[in-house]
Amino acid sequence: MAKIDYALIASQPEFEELLKKRNRFILPISIFFIIATLLFPILTGYTNLLSNEAFGNISWAWIYAFFLFIMVWTLVTIYMKKAKEFDREADEIIRKYREGNYK
Amino acid sequence: MNLTVIIMFIVFVGLTLVITYFASKRTQSTKDFYTAGGGLTGWQNGLAISGDYLSAASFLGIAGAIALWGFDGFFYSVGYLTAYLVVLYVVAEPLRNLGKYTVADMIAARFELKKVRAFAALSSITIVIFYMLAQLVGAGALIQLLFDIPYSVAVIIVGIMMTIYVLFGGMTATSWVQMVKAILLMVGTVIISVLVLLQFNFNIFTMFGEMKNITAPELKGPFLNPGSQGGSPLNNVSLIIALLFGTAGLPHILMRFFTVKDAKTARSSVMWATWIIGIFYILTIFLGFGAAAMLTREEIIAANPAGNMAAPLLAEKLGGDLLMSFVSAVAFATILAVVAGLVLSGASAFAHDIYGQVIKKGNITDKQQMLAAKIAAFSVSVLSIILAIFAQNQNVAFLVSLAFCVAASANLPVIIYTIFWKRFNTQGAITGIITGLAVSLILVIMSPNVMDPSGNAFIAMEPLFPLTNPAIISVPVGFLGAFLGTFLGKAESHEKYREVKVKSVTGIDTSETTH
């Protein structure tokens, strides 16, 4: 296989755009789930906010825990969808590179 | 030990040996050995990740902890699961696109210096040893409890089985053992959960209602609320940090991403894994509550003070001998699947990173690599069996959370900077790994795990560091170490970083790195 010209691909506006898009997607969501997760031991350990019952005998602490589970599955689904979009753009860049459209 | 247990045990062992036999025929090259040929599908690898991740401590330990401590027993499951978001959003795809067999490969994709690879391998090896020791010592005690055979015999049986899987069947056998185990584990927990829910007429509110009334002198708060175990809140925060950031740095989990053909499959395997692992943790609530409702607290504690026997005893109550035997066999399968994955990742760090790349500088034939991998796998197994036999009476359970802590403090910062930070350099990578590793180890040596005035730990004195898990300090220090190291070191050309970026985002190189 011929050596790939990484610098050439890296300098394409399409590539820079894809990179930016990816980071703009990953960063805020990552910050969100990190905070949501760390709030759990903080709220349960330092406050009584989650000790009251929410539904029947089930307290808010359990609801928060279940929320985090749902959050994981939701964010995974969102990622899968978004990643498909990125895949298309990445494939396009590879195709153009292989066809010699980048000079 | 009764006949049903023996039959189930033999059926399982027989099945895994058949798997290993067929796997051995397909293990011809080093790539086969480390990555099962790189041809697993998303759901297969997702199952295998779950099988690799859910240890006996998750199965028996968490169910027991929930039975004894209610909410506090369930607490950490949250960290174990959300950690997969870090794996998916940050690590999985770049790792697949940049690496070949190991985490060190990925870091070396940007920093070719042998020293960087050597340090990356060192931190992987440290993590594997800690994790393995805790697993084996726990396994010995569990098997002793479940099958009534002596500790050292139990450790040797587990040791021989894991060695056979890895030595002859490599990653192919290991993956399939992990998949079979994940299925058995899910089947077992679903059956028990349904039987438990049947007792409560499938009404979760009735179940929670009954749990609310549980009292015991050792409970420091209501059973269903946080704080029943009376643990320090800061310690809990620290442990959750270790779990959240550590999973994405565990060598045996990351190694699984090289068994799939591309980043797309890597991501779909995480999706499968989060569903399986998440549902499993939800089901442990039913196991724990079921045990708390149908067994007495005294019964559970008498069988094992940590509650490890709660699930098997509950199974016996619900489904008699047959179900209990099944659960015991599942626990055994669980142990084997995890330790086999660990042996393989330990072997890859020694044979591929240290021997193949650092010592031989990559000038090594495939046949020699394979031989080195097998020798390393055998040595790692023998060494860990010996260590585990000596550690029988030591409390080493904390080593699991320490492994997560080292992974979070030494591996993750460097992985993240390698992918995302342009200015990051060789000096930063080395400093990051060393500071993360050293600070974790030093703080643990000064922690209550090692220093305990009552003499229950290794050193009889007041602990110098109050937390049992140092992640809250060591993770930021790891990031800071890599950051400062970068500024102390020489600036490097960004050419390598551009290459890493293009590879990790487009996967253009995946076909090349895997052949």
XYZ file of C-alpha atoms in Angstrom:
618
model
C 0.000 0.000 0.000
C 1.286 3.440 -0.899
C 2.277 5.648 1.987
C -0.583 7.833 3.106
C 0.010 11.585 2.999
C -1.418 12.484 6.394
C -0.377 16.111 6.254
C -2.307 16.528 3.014
C -5.493 15.074 4.476
C -5.059 17.010 7.723
C -4.847 20.294 5.842
C -8.158 19.829 3.990
C -10.918 22.163 5.176
C -13.356 19.219 5.115
C -11.165 17.324 7.530
C -10.759 20.285 9.871
C -14.513 20.781 9.778
C -15.144 17.119 10.671
C -12.652 17.336 13.514
C -14.325 20.425 14.907
C -17.761 18.863 14.607
C -16.649 15.746 16.433
C -15.106 17.732 19.274
C -18.126 20.008 19.534
C -20.262 16.892 19.900
C -18.046 14.906 22.278
C -16.908 17.615 24.693
C -20.212 19.018 26.045
C -21.778 15.573 26.399
C -18.688 14.226 28.162
C -18.727 17.119 30.608
C -22.412 16.493 31.173
C -22.149 12.813 32.009
C -19.054 13.312 34.162
C -20.858 15.945 36.241
C -24.063 13.878 36.383
C -22.101 10.866 37.639
C -20.006 12.750 40.198
C -23.055 14.552 41.542
C -24.428 11.181 42.599
C -21.915 10.429 45.410
C -21.835 14.131 46.311
C -25.615 14.482 46.671
C -26.010 11.162 48.490
C -22.967 11.682 50.707
C -23.174 15.331 51.677
C -26.864 16.196 51.450
C -30.216 14.677 52.303
C -31.754 15.923 49.080
C -32.203 12.440 47.686
C -33.407 10.770 50.891
C -37.056 11.669 50.533
C -39.425 9.286 48.900
C -40.382 10.004 45.319
C -42.838 7.298 44.376
C -44.251 4.937 47.000
C -41.295 3.701 48.987
C -38.754 4.493 46.325
C -36.551 7.427 47.302
C -34.980 10.027 44.981
C -31.592 8.366 45.416
C -32.902 5.332 43.518
C -34.556 7.552 40.943
C -31.268 9.385 40.398
C -29.455 6.062 40.007
C -32.032 4.854 37.472
C -31.769 8.199 35.698
C -28.041 7.589 35.295
C -28.739 4.171 33.780
C -31.216 5.693 31.337
C -28.718 8.463 30.629
C -26.092 5.879 29.652
C -28.421 4.093 27.238
C -29.691 7.362 25.777
C -26.228 8.836 25.250
C -25.029 5.580 23.711
C -27.945 5.687 21.252
C -27.236 9.330 20.446
C -23.574 8.559 19.872
C -24.372 5.672 17.532
C -26.588 7.946 15.438
C -24.152 10.829 15.340
C -21.192 8.575 14.603
C -22.906 7.318 11.449
C -23.018 10.895 10.235
C -19.300 11.316 10.967
C -18.603 8.013 9.209
C -20.179 9.304 6.015
C -18.044 12.432 6.081
C -14.892 10.490 6.891
C -15.573 8.034 4.068
C -16.055 10.953 1.738
C -12.668 12.382 2.742
C -10.955 9.029 2.234
C -12.661 8.614 -1.140
C -11.564 12.041 -2.315
C -8.026 11.407 -1.114
C -7.837 8.041 -2.852
C -9.208 9.507 -6.052
C -6.498 12.126 -5.910
C -8.799 15.113 -5.505
C -6.594 16.637 -2.821
C -3.545 18.426 -4.097
C -20.396 -31.251 47.117
C -23.390 -32.893 45.508
C -23.794 -34.670 42.213
C -25.660 -31.863 40.387
C -22.832 -29.423 41.097
C -20.244 -31.889 39.866
C -22.178 -32.567 36.646
C -22.698 -28.866 35.868
C -19.079 -28.168 36.650
C -17.898 -30.932 34.307
C -20.291 -29.853 31.551
C -18.962 -26.296 31.719
C -15.317 -27.305 31.843
C -15.893 -29.762 28.979
C -17.614 -27.129 26.869
C -14.814 -24.611 27.351
C -12.207 -27.251 26.498
C -14.057 -28.028 23.258
C -14.065 -24.283 22.506
C -10.332 -24.154 23.244
C -9.689 -27.134 20.955
C -11.402 -25.490 17.989
C -9.857 -22.124 18.857
C -6.377 -23.648 18.865
C -6.826 -24.724 15.241
C -7.686 -21.173 14.296
C -4.792 -19.645 16.219
C -2.007 -19.674 13.639
C -0.457 -16.217 13.863
C 0.367 -13.668 16.533
C -2.582 -11.630 15.345
C -4.885 -14.613 15.919
C -3.389 -15.096 19.342
C -3.851 -11.491 20.534
C -6.982 -10.455 18.619
C -8.834 -13.621 17.581
C -7.979 -12.620 14.015
C -9.767 -9.301 14.484
C -13.003 -10.687 13.089
C -15.512 -10.616 15.946
C -18.845 -8.925 15.313
C -20.270 -6.127 17.443
C -22.621 -8.254 19.503
C -20.014 -10.963 19.982
C -17.457 -8.498 21.270
C -20.125 -6.731 23.342
C -20.922 -10.006 25.056
C -17.227 -10.710 25.515
C -16.620 -7.239 27.013
C -19.418 -7.913 29.492
C -17.920 -11.326 30.227
C -14.509 -9.751 30.710
C -15.841 -6.983 32.965
C -18.446 -8.580 35.221
C -16.390 -10.397 37.809
C -17.521 -12.737 40.526
C -17.303 -9.707 42.790
C -19.992 -8.031 40.656
C -22.189 -11.087 40.647
C -21.946 -12.525 44.143
C -20.406 -9.476 45.837
C -22.892 -6.816 44.731
C -25.928 -9.092 45.195
C -24.685 -9.841 48.716
C -23.915 -6.214 49.480
C -27.415 -5.185 48.397
C -28.903 -7.943 50.565
C -26.963 -6.684 53.584
C -26.754 -2.934 53.009
C -29.570 -2.043 50.641
C -28.886 1.140 48.687
C -25.209 1.314 49.648
C -24.644 -2.123 48.149
C -26.002 -0.954 44.819
C -24.254 2.426 44.872
C -21.046 1.640 42.963
C -22.824 -0.114 40.076
C -23.615 3.363 38.785
C -19.906 4.158 38.428
C -19.156 0.799 36.825
C -21.766 1.491 34.141
C -21.365 5.200 33.348
C -17.662 4.446 32.854
C -18.640 2.988 29.489
C -19.604 6.444 28.283
C -15.963 7.457 28.715
C -14.970 4.314 26.838
C -17.393 5.063 23.984
C -17.141 8.845 23.666
C -13.428 9.214 24.232
C -11.377 6.066 23.845
C -12.882 3.191 21.824
C -12.681 4.435 18.244
C -9.286 6.196 18.344
C -7.904 3.175 20.167
C -9.169 0.823 17.464
C -7.853 3.062 14.705
C -4.417 3.615 16.231
C -3.505 0.441 18.054
C -2.655 -3.079 17.078
C -2.562 -5.351 20.136
C -2.098 -3.176 23.237
C -2.745 0.242 24.793
C 0.959 0.964 24.505
C 0.622 0.551 20.720
C -1.794 3.425 20.672
C 0.482 5.759 22.607
C 3.453 4.595 20.559
C 1.506 5.542 17.416
C 2.352 9.097 18.349
C 5.547 8.693 20.380
C 7.809 6.107 18.827
C 10.432 6.289 21.540
C 10.943 2.881 23.173
C 10.935 4.482 26.612
C 7.327 5.646 26.191
C 6.238 2.155 25.241
C 8.149 0.628 28.136
C 6.436 2.889 30.671
C 3.011 2.339 29.111
C 3.602 -1.409 29.326
C 4.760 -1.062 32.925
C 1.543 0.605 34.017
C -0.501 -2.024 32.154
C 1.429 -4.798 33.865
C 0.920 -3.176 37.281
C -2.828 -2.961 36.675
C -3.044 -6.542 35.478
C -1.087 -7.887 38.465
C -3.282 -6.066 40.997
C -6.498 -7.040 39.280
C -5.401 -10.622 38.825
C -4.254 -11.062 42.406
C -7.558 -9.770 43.759
C -9.506 -11.978 41.336
C -7.553 -15.127 42.113
C -7.583 -14.711 45.870
C -11.320 -13.961 45.728
C -11.827 -16.912 43.381
C -10.013 -19.285 45.706
C -12.153 -18.219 48.644
C -15.374 -18.383 46.607
C -14.726 -21.801 45.135
C -13.777 -23.043 48.566
C -17.152 -21.781 49.747
C -19.203 -23.014 46.778
C -17.630 -26.391 46.142
C -16.063 -27.087 49.506
C -12.544 -27.713 48.215
C -9.377 -26.303 49.821
C -8.246 -22.806 48.867
C -4.941 -23.736 47.280
C -6.545 -26.510 45.215
C -9.210 -24.051 44.057
C -6.594 -21.490 42.984
C -4.619 -24.160 41.141
C -7.733 -25.436 39.299
C -8.620 -21.902 38.174
C -4.963 -21.316 37.286
C -4.713 -24.448 35.162
C -7.948 -23.699 33.324
C -6.979 -20.109 32.490
C -3.549 -21.237 31.346
C -5.080 -23.861 29.026
C -7.526 -21.391 27.469
C -4.918 -18.733 26.807
C -1.964 -20.932 25.908
C -3.793 -23.088 23.377
C -6.736 -20.982 22.301
C -5.377 -17.440 22.702
C -7.869 -14.620 22.254
C -10.303 -16.802 20.292
C -10.814 -19.225 23.176
C -10.765 -16.402 25.725
C -13.416 -14.448 23.798
C -15.741 -17.416 23.445
C -15.346 -18.398 27.106
C -16.244 -14.794 27.962
C -19.286 -14.877 25.669
C -20.542 -18.192 27.068
C -20.032 -16.875 30.565
C -21.900 -13.640 29.833
C -24.855 -15.624 28.499
C -24.858 -18.028 31.473
C -24.585 -15.106 33.879
C -27.509 -13.289 32.275
C -29.633 -16.449 32.138
C -28.898 -17.163 35.811
C -29.673 -13.637 37.009
C -32.820 -13.370 34.870
C -34.188 -16.670 36.236
C -33.550 -15.691 39.853
C -34.926 -12.183 39.278
C -38.148 -13.514 37.779
C -38.568 -15.966 40.652
C -37.960 -13.153 43.143
C -40.425 -10.828 41.415
C -42.961 -13.652 41.465
C -42.762 -13.560 45.252
C -43.745 -9.890 45.152
C -46.462 -10.412 42.495
C -44.280 -8.428 40.094
C -44.938 -5.279 42.096
C -41.757 -3.297 42.641
C -43.479 -1.025 45.150
C -44.403 -4.009 47.335
C -40.804 -5.099 47.154
C -39.416 -1.697 48.127
C -42.112 -1.512 50.819
C -40.929 -4.710 52.382
C -37.277 -3.647 52.165
C -38.064 -0.397 53.939
C -38.783 -2.303 57.152
C -35.421 -4.011 57.323
C -33.481 -3.095 60.412
C -30.257 -4.393 61.898
C -27.952 -3.058 64.606
C -25.056 -2.656 62.157
C -27.064 -0.503 59.740
C -26.101 3.133 60.239
C -29.125 4.465 58.402
C -32.314 3.348 56.670
C -31.794 0.271 54.458
C -33.202 1.952 51.366
C -31.314 5.237 51.741
C -27.698 6.240 51.174
C -25.439 5.940 54.192
C -26.486 2.616 55.673
C -22.895 1.443 55.573
C -21.646 4.627 57.205
C -18.803 5.031 54.686
C -17.032 8.359 54.295
C -18.667 10.493 51.568
C -15.275 11.681 50.310
C -14.160 8.088 49.929
C -17.274 7.333 47.889
C -16.613 10.279 45.591
C -13.022 9.113 45.173
C -14.049 5.549 44.362
C -16.610 6.687 41.804
C -13.881 8.788 40.153
C -11.661 5.689 39.979
C -14.431 3.606 38.392
C -15.643 6.291 35.987
C -12.209 7.105 34.587
C -10.468 3.796 35.240
C -12.516 1.501 33.031
C -11.314 3.333 29.924
C -7.729 2.597 30.962
C -7.999 -1.086 31.881
C -5.703 -3.039 29.553
C -7.822 -6.199 29.463
C -10.947 -4.246 28.499
C -9.167 -2.050 25.946
C -7.527 -5.104 24.403
C -10.991 -6.351 23.439
C -11.328 -3.522 20.911
C -8.599 -5.041 18.769
C -10.719 -8.140 18.203
C -13.075 -6.266 15.858
C -12.331 -5.154 12.331
C -12.927 -1.397 12.570
C -14.015 1.561 14.689
C -17.630 1.078 13.639
C -17.705 -2.418 15.099
C -15.792 -1.241 18.176
C -18.518 1.290 18.876
C -21.335 -1.174 18.342
C -19.637 -3.584 20.745
C -19.707 -0.894 23.439
C -23.400 -0.418 22.748
C -24.066 -4.126 23.277
C -21.903 -4.125 26.396
C -23.709 -1.179 28.005
C -27.071 -2.885 27.529
C -25.895 -6.197 28.940
C -23.908 -4.699 31.828
C -26.642 -2.166 32.668
C -29.429 -4.746 32.718
C -27.236 -7.031 34.782
C -26.688 -4.352 37.440
C -30.427 -3.614 37.575
C -31.099 -7.324 38.084
C -28.639 -7.503 40.980
C -31.135 -5.329 42.873
C -33.710 -8.102 42.593
C -31.134 -10.682 43.641
C -30.129 -8.627 46.651
C -33.649 -7.704 47.697
C -34.804 -11.265 47.129
C -32.064 -12.539 49.412
C -32.910 -9.899 52.026
C -36.588 -10.890 51.924
C -36.304 -14.655 51.792
C -33.236 -15.332 53.894
C -32.389 -14.111 57.341
C -29.517 -11.703 57.773
C -27.868 -14.164 60.142
C -28.047 -16.896 57.527
C -26.322 -14.725 54.922
C -23.619 -13.499 57.290
C -22.997 -16.948 58.752
C -22.271 -18.329 55.271
C -19.945 -15.434 54.441
C -19.566 -12.129 56.310
C -19.294 -10.114 53.066
C -22.560 -11.581 51.773
C -20.950 -13.491 48.908
C -23.204 -16.490 49.529
C -26.466 -14.504 49.416
C -27.131 -15.251 45.722
C -26.355 -19.001 45.860
C -28.413 -19.401 49.064
C -31.274 -17.492 47.480
C -31.047 -19.728 44.418
C -31.294 -22.779 46.662
C -34.375 -21.377 48.350
C -36.066 -20.524 45.059
C -35.052 -23.390 42.828
C -33.548 -26.027 45.060
C -30.348 -27.890 44.418
C -30.546 -27.517 40.669
C -30.635 -23.715 40.648
C -27.987 -23.438 43.335
C -25.685 -25.719 41.360
C -26.319 -23.660 38.259
C -25.492 -20.438 40.095
C -22.293 -21.957 41.477
C -21.277 -23.087 38.003
C -22.021 -19.590 36.691
C -19.820 -18.087 39.413
C -17.024 -20.450 38.409
C -17.445 -19.530 34.728
C -17.398 -15.860 35.694
C -14.089 -16.198 37.477
C -12.458 -18.073 34.598
C -13.577 -15.630 31.929
C -12.136 -12.656 33.807
C -8.769 -14.195 34.713
C -8.240 -15.547 31.193
C -8.676 -12.018 29.800
C -6.184 -10.748 32.361
C -3.538 -13.353 31.500
C -3.808 -12.432 27.848
C -3.433 -8.705 28.436
C -0.512 -9.275 30.816
C 1.148 -11.514 28.241
C 0.673 -8.952 25.466
C 2.339 -6.242 27.547
C 5.340 -8.459 28.294
C 5.730 -10.262 24.981
C 4.551 -7.676 22.449
C 5.497 -4.389 24.136
C 8.524 -5.153 26.266
C 10.109 -8.071 24.406
C 8.975 -7.582 20.813
C 9.081 -3.806 20.528
C 11.430 -2.504 23.233
C 14.058 -5.261 23.432
C 13.878 -6.674 19.902
C 12.848 -3.316 18.394
C 10.232 -5.000 16.232
C 12.823 -7.179 14.451
C 11.146 -10.433 15.248
C 9.392 -13.063 13.162
C 5.782 -13.977 13.686
C 6.802 -17.407 14.935
C 9.144 -15.892 17.555
C 6.418 -13.446 18.602
C 3.951 -16.244 19.090
C 6.447 -18.223 21.143
C 7.215 -15.156 23.271
C 3.474 -14.582 23.782
C 2.962 -18.161 24.947
C 5.952 -18.097 27.268
C 4.717 -14.801 28.704
C 1.177 -16.140 29.156
C 2.513 -19.207 30.921
C 4.802 -17.149 33.175
C 2.072 -14.652 34.048
C -0.225 -17.541 34.999
C 2.319 -19.380 37.126
C 3.462 -16.206 38.855
C -0.074 -15.147 39.718
C -1.013 -18.612 41.001
C 2.007 -18.572 43.326
C 1.265 -15.029 44.521
C -2.385 -15.903 45.096
C -1.523 -18.952 47.177
C 0.729 -16.855 49.404
C -1.860 -14.084 49.686
C -4.621 -16.385 50.924
C -5.043 -14.717 54.287
C -4.401 -11.169 53.137
C -7.224 -8.800 52.483
C -6.520 -7.973 48.848
C -10.020 -7.084 47.647
C -8.992 -3.397 47.592
C -6.557 -4.195 44.785
C -9.448 -4.153 42.291
C -10.311 -0.549 43.053
C -6.575 0.219 43.102
C -6.294 -1.255 39.589
C -9.082 1.068 38.435
C -7.286 3.933 40.166
C -3.953 3.265 38.445
C -5.764 2.903 35.110
C -7.511 6.235 35.672
C -4.401 8.078 36.912
C -1.578 6.662 34.765
C -3.255 5.465 31.554
C -6.279 7.635 30.864
C -4.589 11.084 31.024
C -1.947 9.975 28.550
C -4.539 8.333 26.266
C -6.639 11.498 26.238
C -3.721 13.859 25.623
C -2.380 11.581 22.901
C -5.659 11.866 21.002
C -6.704 15.430 21.741
C -3.741 17.612 22.638
C -1.550 18.974 19.884
C 1.316 20.154 22.059
C 1.575 16.913 24.074
C 5.044 15.348 23.784
C 7.256 12.436 24.756
C 8.316 14.000 28.035
C 4.673 14.638 28.943
C 3.673 11.044 28.219
C 6.444 9.602 30.343
C 5.913 12.053 33.215
C 2.155 11.436 33.133
C 2.458 7.685 33.418
C 5.100 7.858 36.160
C 3.293 10.433 38.309
C -0.095 8.715 37.962
C 1.360 5.352 38.832
C 3.624 6.556 41.656
C 1.069 8.780 43.365
C -1.573 6.022 43.289
C 0.806 3.482 44.778
C 2.289 5.773 47.427
C -1.122 6.975 48.608
C -2.431 3.418 48.788
C 0.547 2.334 50.864
C -0.316 5.149 53.300
C -4.046 4.331 53.214
C -6.164 2.319 55.643
C -5.894 -0.675 53.275
C -2.261 -1.068 54.206
C -1.954 0.855 57.483
C -4.385 -0.129 60.174
C -3.743 0.361 63.891
C -5.831 -2.728 64.762
C -3.352 -4.903 62.880
C -5.841 -6.163 60.276
C -3.711 -4.887 57.408
C -0.063 -5.069 56.450
C 1.319 -2.312 58.698
C -0.013 -1.761 62.209
C -0.177 2.009 62.513
C -2.492 4.999 61.988
C -2.979 5.463 58.238
C -1.189 8.557 56.913
C -3.777 8.999 54.149
C -7.438 8.726 55.145
C -9.082 7.465 51.921
C -9.147 3.840 50.854
C -9.071 4.870 47.214
C -6.766 7.755 46.224
C -8.337 8.515 42.821
C -9.651 11.941 43.854
C -6.005 13.025 44.282
C -4.152 10.741 41.887
C -6.322 11.289 38.781
C -5.886 15.097 38.765
C -2.194 14.607 39.591
C -1.860 12.235 36.622
C -3.386 14.836 34.282
C -1.257 17.577 35.839
C 1.929 15.487 35.645
C 1.453 14.867 31.939
C 0.638 18.551 31.444
C 3.687 19.886 33.308
C 5.945 17.253 31.754
C 4.885 18.493 28.357
C 6.008 22.029 29.146
C 9.293 20.875 30.658
C 10.060 18.734 27.626
C 11.160 19.817 24.184
C 8.427 20.899 21.800
C 7.946 18.325 19.065
C 6.866 18.638 15.475
C 3.145 18.319 14.971
C 3.527 15.984 12.050
C 2.978 12.901 14.180
C -0.072 14.456 15.787
C -1.602 15.208 12.394
C -1.088 11.592 11.483
C -2.714 10.442 14.730
C -5.641 12.783 14.123
C -6.232 11.617 10.576
C -5.936 7.959 11.560
C -8.164 8.220 14.605
C -10.910 10.223 12.932
C -11.033 8.544 9.531
C -9.754 5.048 10.292
C -7.912 5.278 6.990
C -5.088 3.202 8.359
C -7.005 0.402 10.075
C -6.462 -2.074 7.296
C -2.780 -1.282 7.306
C -2.137 -1.511 11.050
C -3.883 -4.827 11.375
C -1.855 -6.620 8.720
